[in-house]
Amino acid sequence: QGKLRNFSLDGVTADNCDIFNYDNFMQCELDRLEIVNCVLSREQMKRLLSAIKQQPKIALLKFINTPIPSSMGTLHSYRQLLNNSIEDVHVDISQLSYFHSHQFVNGSVKNLTIFGNFAFENLPIFINFIKIFPNVERLCLKGALGIGDKYLFHILSTFPNLLELSIPGFTSRVEDSNFSNLSNVDARLNALILDYIDYDVKFFGWKNIVSNLKSIEKLVIKRDYGKVSNEIVDVIIKKLKLKHLELGIGVMSEEILRKIVYDNCC
């Protein structure tokens, strides 16, 4: 397959695929590589990464829910692959530790998607990883748990060119519940997409978020848990000059709806 451009494995296991038994199974220049939900042997993963690490034209790389053996050679090949001129990268949060103390800079990545639960203890590893890609314009975090004050601050501080941020939602702890540190960032963010909005972040937290991210023109909140106050929606539409608004919330007052429809807020 000398002309193959897109290579995707989904659900492949060590005993149901023999492609890796051939020494020269990858002789083409790929545009897209997707390895999803696979369980490969150490030798198969070694062969795969050795075959693709020098691929110069991969624009999209997706390695999701697929364990990578922690051998020195395999991890070196994986890091070398991510050092190529890739534009779109999808990885698991569990893979971020592979890059600890192996810093390099990849200025070509514009779209970065990370899957996992972004707990507070992941923060140092997360910061170390995202610094590798300073020119990211679109960041998508996919997981069940929202991100906190410090996550958001470091994301906006690390990516000066960030235009779109898609996250599960916001969460808080007592010591960082007000998102006040956002006053120290100069963000160009113009699109914020949330899987949910929860009353865990109180009114003043939301006020700080929207007051310091004034360039947001597109806001999407896909759902809530029936607890979001109209007070929060009110401060959102007052502080932001929106062009695009999607609210998947359970209850909205007639007063707020009138402001959205008639006050030219969107």
mmCIF file of C-alpha atoms in Angstrom:
data_model
loop_
_atom_site.group_PDB
_atom_site.id
_atom_site.type_symbol
_atom_site.label_atom_id
_atom_site.label_comp_id
_atom_site.label_asym_id
_atom_site.label_seq_id
_atom_site.Cartn_x
_atom_site.Cartn_y
_atom_site.Cartn_z
ATOM 1 C CA GLN A 1 0.000 0.000 0.000
ATOM 2 C CA GLY A 2 2.508 2.579 -1.161
ATOM 3 C CA LYS A 3 -0.159 5.269 -1.592
ATOM 4 C CA LEU A 4 -1.907 4.804 1.769
ATOM 5 C CA ARG A 5 -2.589 8.150 3.489
ATOM 6 C CA ASN A 6 -4.963 7.352 6.364
ATOM 7 C CA PHE A 7 -4.162 4.483 8.757
ATOM 8 C CA SER A 8 -6.684 3.670 11.497
ATOM 9 C CA LEU A 9 -6.839 0.794 13.978
ATOM 10 C CA ASP A 10 -9.895 0.613 16.255
ATOM 11 C CA GLY A 11 -10.384 -2.285 18.641
ATOM 12 C CA VAL A 12 -7.381 -4.268 17.406
ATOM 13 C CA THR A 13 -5.865 -6.698 19.905
ATOM 14 C CA ALA A 14 -2.601 -8.573 19.913
ATOM 15 C CA ASP A 15 -4.172 -11.824 18.719
ATOM 16 C CA ASN A 16 -6.454 -10.567 15.945
ATOM 17 C CA CYS A 17 -4.080 -8.651 13.688
ATOM 18 C CA ASP A 18 -0.919 -9.913 12.010
ATOM 19 C CA ILE A 19 0.003 -6.761 10.077
ATOM 20 C CA PHE A 20 2.852 -6.127 12.509
ATOM 21 C CA ASN A 21 4.528 -9.405 11.544
ATOM 22 C CA TYR A 22 5.696 -7.873 8.285
ATOM 23 C CA ASP A 23 8.916 -5.903 8.498
ATOM 24 C CA ASN A 24 7.935 -3.368 5.850
ATOM 25 C CA PHE A 25 4.228 -2.932 6.510
ATOM 26 C CA MET A 26 4.474 0.871 6.527
ATOM 27 C CA GLN A 27 6.223 2.218 3.450
ATOM 28 C CA CYS A 28 3.888 5.104 2.636
ATOM 29 C CA GLU A 29 3.720 8.680 3.856
ATOM 30 C CA LEU A 30 0.682 9.049 6.121
ATOM 31 C CA ASP A 31 -1.516 12.103 6.579
ATOM 32 C CA ARG A 32 -3.574 10.635 9.456
ATOM 33 C CA LEU A 33 -2.791 7.990 12.072
ATOM 34 C CA GLU A 34 -5.475 6.823 14.525
ATOM 35 C CA ILE A 35 -4.877 4.094 17.124
ATOM 36 C CA VAL A 36 -7.991 3.759 19.292
ATOM 37 C CA ASN A 37 -9.125 1.118 21.840
ATOM 38 C CA CYS A 38 -6.279 -1.244 20.950
ATOM 39 C CA VAL A 39 -4.380 -3.715 23.115
ATOM 40 C CA LEU A 40 -1.114 -4.557 21.395
ATOM 41 C CA SER A 41 1.814 -6.612 22.589
ATOM 42 C CA ARG A 42 5.047 -4.894 23.498
ATOM 43 C CA GLU A 43 6.657 -6.141 20.287
ATOM 44 C CA GLN A 44 3.728 -5.027 18.124
ATOM 45 C CA MET A 45 3.747 -1.540 19.623
ATOM 46 C CA LYS A 46 7.500 -1.363 19.168
ATOM 47 C CA ARG A 47 7.173 -2.285 15.483
ATOM 48 C CA LEU A 48 4.314 0.163 14.958
ATOM 49 C CA LEU A 49 6.092 3.118 16.534
ATOM 50 C CA SER A 50 9.393 2.286 14.858
ATOM 51 C CA ALA A 51 7.634 2.248 11.482
ATOM 52 C CA ILE A 52 5.851 5.586 11.935
ATOM 53 C CA LYS A 53 8.177 7.705 14.055
ATOM 54 C CA GLN A 54 9.858 9.148 10.967
ATOM 55 C CA GLN A 55 6.584 9.913 9.180
ATOM 56 C CA PRO A 56 7.166 13.529 8.094
ATOM 57 C CA LYS A 57 3.684 14.470 6.875
ATOM 58 C CA ILE A 58 1.277 13.236 9.566
ATOM 59 C CA ALA A 59 -1.200 16.049 10.149
ATOM 60 C CA LEU A 60 -3.437 14.192 12.627
ATOM 61 C CA LEU A 61 -2.260 11.810 15.353
ATOM 62 C CA LYS A 62 -4.734 10.055 17.640
ATOM 63 C CA PHE A 63 -3.529 7.616 20.340
ATOM 64 C CA ILE A 64 -6.554 6.956 22.579
ATOM 65 C CA ASN A 65 -7.254 4.238 25.157
ATOM 66 C CA THR A 66 -4.307 2.225 23.909
ATOM 67 C CA PRO A 67 -1.603 1.314 26.456
ATOM 68 C CA ILE A 68 1.945 2.133 25.389
ATOM 69 C CA PRO A 69 4.592 -0.111 27.004
ATOM 70 C CA SER A 70 6.921 1.917 29.173
ATOM 71 C CA SER A 71 10.128 0.541 27.653
ATOM 72 C CA MET A 72 12.830 3.084 26.860
ATOM 73 C CA GLY A 73 12.859 2.434 23.110
ATOM 74 C CA THR A 74 9.068 2.515 22.715
ATOM 75 C CA LEU A 75 8.612 5.754 24.636
ATOM 76 C CA HIS A 76 11.510 7.340 22.750
ATOM 77 C CA SER A 77 9.809 6.476 19.440
ATOM 78 C CA TYR A 78 6.496 7.907 20.672
ATOM 79 C CA ARG A 79 8.115 11.155 21.792
ATOM 80 C CA GLN A 80 9.948 11.341 18.476
ATOM 81 C CA LEU A 81 6.635 10.946 16.636
ATOM 82 C CA LEU A 82 5.102 13.853 18.579
ATOM 83 C CA ASN A 83 8.131 15.951 17.710
ATOM 84 C CA ASN A 84 7.174 15.880 14.011
ATOM 85 C CA SER A 85 5.260 18.623 12.185
ATOM 86 C CA ILE A 86 1.791 17.559 13.345
ATOM 87 C CA GLU A 87 -1.175 19.946 13.429
ATOM 88 C CA ASP A 88 -3.820 17.900 15.293
ATOM 89 C CA VAL A 89 -2.986 15.700 18.325
ATOM 90 C CA HIS A 90 -5.344 13.501 20.415
ATOM 91 C CA VAL A 91 -3.887 11.788 23.502
ATOM 92 C CA ASP A 92 -4.889 10.307 26.883
ATOM 93 C CA ILE A 93 -4.037 12.107 30.099
ATOM 94 C CA SER A 94 -2.250 8.924 31.219
ATOM 95 C CA GLN A 95 0.290 9.475 28.427
ATOM 96 C CA LEU A 96 1.311 12.918 29.642
ATOM 97 C CA SER A 97 3.726 11.464 32.179
ATOM 98 C CA TYR A 98 5.768 9.980 29.300
ATOM 99 C CA PHE A 99 7.037 13.480 28.561
ATOM 100 C CA HIS A 100 8.052 14.416 32.088
ATOM 101 C CA SER A 101 11.693 15.623 32.059
ATOM 102 C CA HIS A 102 11.798 15.144 28.270
ATOM 103 C CA GLN A 103 10.989 18.674 27.223
ATOM 104 C CA PHE A 104 10.928 19.704 23.582
ATOM 105 C CA VAL A 105 8.905 22.313 21.732
ATOM 106 C CA ASN A 106 6.536 21.573 18.852
ATOM 107 C CA GLY A 107 5.276 24.787 17.315
ATOM 108 C CA SER A 108 3.245 23.087 14.571
ATOM 109 C CA VAL A 109 0.410 21.693 16.735
ATOM 110 C CA LYS A 110 -2.668 23.923 16.437
ATOM 111 C CA ASN A 111 -5.374 21.551 17.743
ATOM 112 C CA LEU A 112 -4.836 19.566 20.953
ATOM 113 C CA THR A 113 -7.352 17.125 22.476
ATOM 114 C CA ILE A 114 -6.702 15.389 25.806
ATOM 115 C CA PHE A 115 -8.953 12.620 27.161
ATOM 116 C CA GLY A 116 -9.228 11.873 30.880
ATOM 117 C CA ASN A 117 -10.268 13.158 34.284
ATOM 118 C CA PHE A 118 -8.476 16.360 35.132
ATOM 119 C CA ALA A 119 -8.060 15.968 38.873
ATOM 120 C CA PHE A 120 -6.095 18.479 40.891
ATOM 121 C CA GLU A 121 -3.190 16.068 41.369
ATOM 122 C CA ASN A 122 -2.709 15.891 37.571
ATOM 123 C CA LEU A 123 -1.924 19.601 37.350
ATOM 124 C CA PRO A 124 1.933 19.572 37.410
ATOM 125 C CA ILE A 125 2.099 16.838 34.736
ATOM 126 C CA PHE A 126 -0.557 18.634 32.689
ATOM 127 C CA ILE A 127 1.340 21.952 32.782
ATOM 128 C CA ASN A 128 4.620 20.270 31.851
ATOM 129 C CA PHE A 129 2.949 18.627 28.843
ATOM 130 C CA ILE A 130 1.038 21.559 27.357
ATOM 131 C CA LYS A 131 4.153 23.746 27.390
ATOM 132 C CA ILE A 132 5.453 21.523 24.593
ATOM 133 C CA PHE A 133 2.838 23.027 22.229
ATOM 134 C CA PRO A 134 2.917 26.834 22.625
ATOM 135 C CA ASN A 135 0.999 27.633 19.402
ATOM 136 C CA VAL A 136 -2.200 25.716 20.141
ATOM 137 C CA GLU A 137 -5.304 27.566 18.922
ATOM 138 C CA ARG A 138 -7.964 25.002 19.858
ATOM 139 C CA LEU A 139 -7.804 22.950 23.060
ATOM 140 C CA CYS A 140 -10.363 20.292 23.902
ATOM 141 C CA LEU A 141 -10.405 18.469 27.254
ATOM 142 C CA LYS A 142 -12.716 15.450 27.265
ATOM 143 C CA GLY A 143 -13.605 13.807 30.566
ATOM 144 C CA ALA A 144 -16.182 13.496 33.310
ATOM 145 C CA LEU A 145 -14.652 16.014 35.724
ATOM 146 C CA GLY A 146 -14.516 19.767 35.274
ATOM 147 C CA ILE A 147 -11.352 21.825 35.593
ATOM 148 C CA GLY A 148 -10.523 24.245 38.376
ATOM 149 C CA ASP A 149 -9.133 27.730 38.744
ATOM 150 C CA LYS A 150 -5.473 26.754 38.355
ATOM 151 C CA TYR A 151 -6.072 24.602 35.284
ATOM 152 C CA LEU A 152 -7.817 27.447 33.498
ATOM 153 C CA PHE A 153 -5.161 29.972 34.509
ATOM 154 C CA HIS A 154 -2.287 27.821 33.224
ATOM 155 C CA ILE A 155 -4.112 26.994 29.993
ATOM 156 C CA LEU A 156 -4.641 30.659 29.180
ATOM 157 C CA SER A 157 -1.119 31.602 30.303
ATOM 158 C CA THR A 158 0.518 28.853 28.237
ATOM 159 C CA PHE A 159 -1.424 29.366 25.002
ATOM 160 C CA PRO A 160 -1.334 33.072 24.001
ATOM 161 C CA ASN A 161 -2.925 32.186 20.635
ATOM 162 C CA LEU A 162 -5.784 30.108 22.076
ATOM 163 C CA LEU A 163 -9.052 30.915 20.298
ATOM 164 C CA GLU A 164 -11.315 28.021 21.297
ATOM 165 C CA LEU A 165 -11.504 26.080 24.574
ATOM 166 C CA SER A 166 -13.768 23.072 24.985
ATOM 167 C CA ILE A 167 -13.936 21.513 28.467
ATOM 168 C CA PRO A 168 -16.273 19.338 30.565
ATOM 169 C CA GLY A 169 -17.061 22.255 32.871
ATOM 170 C CA PHE A 170 -15.688 24.188 35.832
ATOM 171 C CA THR A 171 -15.261 22.909 39.351
ATOM 172 C CA SER A 172 -13.836 24.476 42.477
ATOM 173 C CA ARG A 173 -12.260 23.953 45.828
ATOM 174 C CA VAL A 174 -12.564 26.303 48.801
ATOM 175 C CA GLU A 175 -9.181 27.925 48.198
ATOM 176 C CA ASP A 176 -9.648 28.621 44.479
ATOM 177 C CA SER A 177 -13.371 28.935 43.945
ATOM 178 C CA ASN A 178 -13.549 32.512 42.669
ATOM 179 C CA PHE A 179 -11.262 32.344 39.590
ATOM 180 C CA SER A 180 -9.824 35.700 40.634
ATOM 181 C CA ASN A 181 -6.378 34.846 39.195
ATOM 182 C CA LEU A 182 -7.775 35.326 35.669
ATOM 183 C CA SER A 183 -7.201 39.046 36.087
ATOM 184 C CA ASN A 184 -3.500 38.276 35.489
ATOM 185 C CA VAL A 185 -3.938 36.773 32.006
ATOM 186 C CA ASP A 186 -4.295 38.461 28.633
ATOM 187 C CA ALA A 187 -6.496 36.039 26.718
ATOM 188 C CA ARG A 188 -7.701 36.163 23.104
ATOM 189 C CA LEU A 189 -10.183 33.345 23.680
ATOM 190 C CA ASN A 190 -13.286 33.822 21.535
ATOM 191 C CA ALA A 191 -15.094 30.486 21.931
ATOM 192 C CA LEU A 192 -15.865 28.619 25.178
ATOM 193 C CA ILE A 193 -17.680 25.280 24.983
ATOM 194 C CA LEU A 194 -18.793 23.500 28.176
ATOM 195 C CA ASP A 195 -20.323 20.048 28.499
ATOM 196 C CA TYR A 196 -22.152 21.222 31.607
ATOM 197 C CA ILE A 197 -22.492 24.081 34.049
ATOM 198 C CA ASP A 198 -22.813 23.276 37.725
ATOM 199 C CA TYR A 199 -23.602 25.510 40.668
ATOM 200 C CA ASP A 200 -20.380 24.248 42.233
ATOM 201 C CA VAL A 201 -18.838 27.452 40.885
ATOM 202 C CA LYS A 202 -20.763 30.243 42.551
ATOM 203 C CA PHE A 203 -21.864 33.579 41.161
ATOM 204 C CA PHE A 204 -18.619 35.449 41.890
ATOM 205 C CA GLY A 205 -16.610 32.697 40.204
ATOM 206 C CA TRP A 206 -18.623 33.128 37.032
ATOM 207 C CA LYS A 207 -18.397 36.889 37.303
ATOM 208 C CA ASN A 208 -14.595 36.670 37.361
ATOM 209 C CA ILE A 209 -14.552 34.218 34.449
ATOM 210 C CA VAL A 210 -16.643 36.340 32.095
ATOM 211 C CA SER A 211 -15.249 39.684 33.316
ATOM 212 C CA ASN A 212 -11.684 38.631 32.459
ATOM 213 C CA LEU A 213 -12.411 36.719 29.246
ATOM 214 C CA LYS A 214 -14.144 39.586 27.486
ATOM 215 C CA SER A 215 -13.175 38.483 23.968
ATOM 216 C CA ILE A 216 -15.509 35.460 24.085
ATOM 217 C CA GLU A 217 -18.042 35.716 21.252
ATOM 218 C CA LYS A 218 -19.277 32.129 21.248
ATOM 219 C CA LEU A 219 -20.540 30.418 24.408
ATOM 220 C CA VAL A 220 -21.989 26.907 24.439
ATOM 221 C CA ILE A 221 -23.327 25.245 27.595
ATOM 222 C CA LYS A 222 -24.637 21.845 26.590
ATOM 223 C CA ARG A 223 -26.502 20.946 29.776
ATOM 224 C CA ASP A 224 -26.849 21.589 33.476
ATOM 225 C CA TYR A 225 -28.174 19.756 36.500
ATOM 226 C CA GLY A 226 -31.176 22.013 37.108
ATOM 227 C CA LYS A 227 -29.282 24.110 39.664
ATOM 228 C CA VAL A 228 -27.927 27.023 37.652
ATOM 229 C CA SER A 229 -29.336 30.326 38.781
ATOM 230 C CA ASN A 230 -30.644 32.938 36.372
ATOM 231 C CA GLU A 231 -28.267 35.299 38.155
ATOM 232 C CA ILE A 232 -25.314 33.479 36.543
ATOM 233 C CA VAL A 233 -26.928 33.562 33.088
ATOM 234 C CA ASP A 234 -27.617 37.264 33.603
ATOM 235 C CA VAL A 235 -23.993 38.109 34.366
ATOM 236 C CA ILE A 236 -22.870 36.050 31.344
ATOM 237 C CA ILE A 237 -25.032 37.943 28.869
ATOM 238 C CA LYS A 238 -24.244 41.312 30.435
ATOM 239 C CA LYS A 239 -20.452 40.923 30.499
ATOM 240 C CA LEU A 240 -19.900 39.224 27.115
ATOM 241 C CA LYS A 241 -20.569 40.638 23.653
ATOM 242 C CA LEU A 242 -21.819 37.365 22.261
ATOM 243 C CA LYS A 243 -22.543 36.506 18.650
ATOM 244 C CA HIS A 244 -23.382 32.858 19.333
ATOM 245 C CA LEU A 245 -25.095 31.498 22.445
ATOM 246 C CA GLU A 246 -26.335 27.994 23.215
ATOM 247 C CA LEU A 247 -27.825 27.300 26.642
ATOM 248 C CA GLY A 248 -28.888 23.755 27.418
ATOM 249 C CA ILE A 249 -30.142 24.695 30.876
ATOM 250 C CA GLY A 250 -33.254 23.404 32.540
ATOM 251 C CA VAL A 251 -35.023 26.537 33.791
ATOM 252 C CA MET A 252 -34.785 30.122 32.560
ATOM 253 C CA SER A 253 -36.830 33.073 33.747
ATOM 254 C CA GLU A 254 -38.936 35.095 31.345
ATOM 255 C CA GLU A 255 -36.883 38.166 32.279
ATOM 256 C CA ILE A 256 -33.597 36.545 31.216
ATOM 257 C CA LEU A 257 -35.140 35.218 28.024
ATOM 258 C CA ARG A 258 -36.406 38.702 27.156
ATOM 259 C CA LYS A 259 -32.902 40.141 27.654
ATOM 260 C CA ILE A 260 -31.412 37.514 25.353
ATOM 261 C CA VAL A 261 -34.025 38.019 22.637
ATOM 262 C CA TYR A 262 -34.723 41.754 22.766
ATOM 263 C CA ASP A 263 -31.642 43.454 24.217
ATOM 264 C CA ASN A 264 -29.398 42.578 21.283
ATOM 265 C CA CYS A 265 -27.000 40.689 23.563
ATOM 266 C CA CYS A 266 -26.354 38.011 20.989
#
